[in-house]
GROMACS .gro file of C-alpha atoms in nm:
model
   95
    1MET     CA    1 -16.235   3.331 -10.914
    2ILE     CA    2 -16.383   3.625 -11.099
    3LEU     CA    3 -16.741   3.755 -11.096
    4GLN     CA    4 -16.857   3.952 -11.399
    5ILE     CA    5 -17.194   4.126 -11.405
    6ILE     CA    6 -17.332   4.265 -11.729
    7ARG     CA    7 -17.643   4.483 -11.748
    8LEU     CA    8 -17.793   4.557 -12.087
    9LYS     CA    9 -18.096   4.696 -12.264
   10SER     CA   10 -18.234   4.501 -12.559
   11ASN     CA   11 -18.492   4.540 -12.833
   12LEU     CA   12 -18.606   4.185 -12.754
   13ASP     CA   13 -18.893   4.085 -12.530
   14GLU     CA   14 -18.822   3.828 -12.259
   15VAL     CA   15 -18.955   3.526 -12.450
   16THR     CA   16 -18.746   3.603 -12.760
   17LEU     CA   17 -18.435   3.678 -12.557
   18LEU     CA   18 -18.467   3.345 -12.375
   19GLU     CA   19 -18.512   3.161 -12.705
   20LYS     CA   20 -18.188   3.313 -12.835
   21ALA     CA   21 -18.011   3.231 -12.508
   22ARG     CA   22 -18.121   2.866 -12.530
   23GLU     CA   23 -18.000   2.846 -12.891
   24ARG     CA   24 -17.657   2.971 -12.782
   25GLU     CA   25 -17.644   2.760 -12.463
   26PRO     CA   26 -17.414   2.486 -12.604
   27GLN     CA   27 -17.160   2.747 -12.714
   28PHE     CA   28 -17.154   2.903 -12.367
   29LYS     CA   29 -17.128   2.563 -12.197
   30ALA     CA   30 -16.816   2.497 -12.405
   31ILE     CA   31 -16.629   2.812 -12.295
   32PRO     CA   32 -16.309   2.718 -12.111
   33GLY     CA   33 -16.301   2.858 -11.758
   34LEU     CA   34 -16.668   2.961 -11.740
   35LEU     CA   35 -16.787   2.797 -11.420
   36GLN     CA   36 -17.142   2.934 -11.426
   37LYS     CA   37 -17.360   3.185 -11.605
   38TYR     CA   38 -17.692   3.324 -11.484
   39TYR     CA   39 -17.932   3.502 -11.718
   40VAL     CA   40 -18.127   3.763 -11.521
   41LYS     CA   41 -18.419   4.001 -11.576
   42LEU     CA   42 -18.364   4.350 -11.438
   43ASN     CA   43 -18.631   4.595 -11.323
   44GLY     CA   44 -18.674   4.807 -11.635
   45PRO     CA   45 -18.851   4.708 -11.956
   46ASN     CA   46 -18.629   4.495 -12.181
   47GLU     CA   47 -18.342   4.519 -11.930
   48TYR     CA   48 -18.152   4.198 -11.879
   49GLY     CA   49 -17.820   4.084 -11.747
   50GLY     CA   50 -17.566   3.810 -11.728
   51VAL     CA   51 -17.379   3.704 -11.418
   52TYR     CA   52 -17.066   3.507 -11.504
   53VAL     CA   53 -16.840   3.316 -11.269
   54TRP     CA   54 -16.493   3.258 -11.413
   55ASP     CA   55 -16.206   3.045 -11.288
   56SER     CA   56 -15.955   3.322 -11.368
   57LYS     CA   57 -15.903   3.667 -11.518
   58GLU     CA   58 -15.733   3.500 -11.813
   59SER     CA   59 -16.042   3.293 -11.896
   60ALA     CA   60 -16.266   3.600 -11.874
   61GLN     CA   61 -16.029   3.797 -12.099
   62ALA     CA   62 -16.007   3.515 -12.354
   63PHE     CA   63 -16.386   3.508 -12.373
   64ARG     CA   64 -16.409   3.886 -12.421
   65GLU     CA   65 -16.182   3.849 -12.724
   66SER     CA   66 -16.381   3.555 -12.871
   67GLU     CA   67 -16.621   3.567 -13.164
   68LEU     CA   68 -16.899   3.444 -12.935
   69ALA     CA   69 -16.858   3.747 -12.708
   70LYS     CA   70 -16.829   3.985 -13.002
   71GLY     CA   71 -17.160   3.846 -13.135
   72ILE     CA   72 -17.358   3.921 -12.818
   73PRO     CA   73 -17.471   4.275 -12.917
   74LYS     CA   74 -17.620   4.153 -13.244
   75ALA     CA   75 -17.764   3.828 -13.106
   76TYR     CA   76 -17.948   4.002 -12.824
   77GLU     CA   77 -18.017   4.327 -13.013
   78ILE     CA   78 -17.848   4.543 -12.753
   79VAL     CA   79 -17.948   4.909 -12.796
   80GLU     CA   80 -17.676   5.083 -12.593
   81ALA     CA   81 -17.338   5.001 -12.446
   82PRO     CA   82 -17.379   4.751 -12.162
   83ASN     CA   83 -17.269   4.821 -11.806
   84ILE     CA   84 -16.995   4.571 -11.715
   85GLU     CA   85 -16.854   4.513 -11.367
   86VAL     CA   86 -16.570   4.274 -11.289
   87MET     CA   87 -16.465   4.178 -10.939
   88ASP     CA   88 -16.255   3.921 -10.756
   89ILE     CA   89 -16.440   3.666 -10.546
   90LEU     CA   90 -16.283   3.666 -10.200
   91PHE     CA   91 -16.483   3.391 -10.036
   92GLN     CA   92 -16.726   3.124 -10.153
   93LEU     CA   93 -16.995   3.002  -9.911
   94ARG     CA   94 -17.068   2.672 -10.090
   95ASP     CA   95 -16.874   2.447 -10.324
   0.00000   0.00000   0.00000
């Protein structure tokens, strides 16, 4: 499994960002290989993140090349390049 953590800064306030996330929820639920996604609020103003759990590197890569992924900067009004970390999950505590 793959863990992907994205940190971003947006022009959107929290309420508006969550509205947009809810609108796009069905599209994210339909992504092959995406086991879970967490939307998170970071410490700074208008700083948010996404924590993705993928079944494989191939699924994560296919998503990065999708129109849905390419539309994230516009949908969430991202103001600078996001910080993206990708790592292998070695051990899972719970199923």
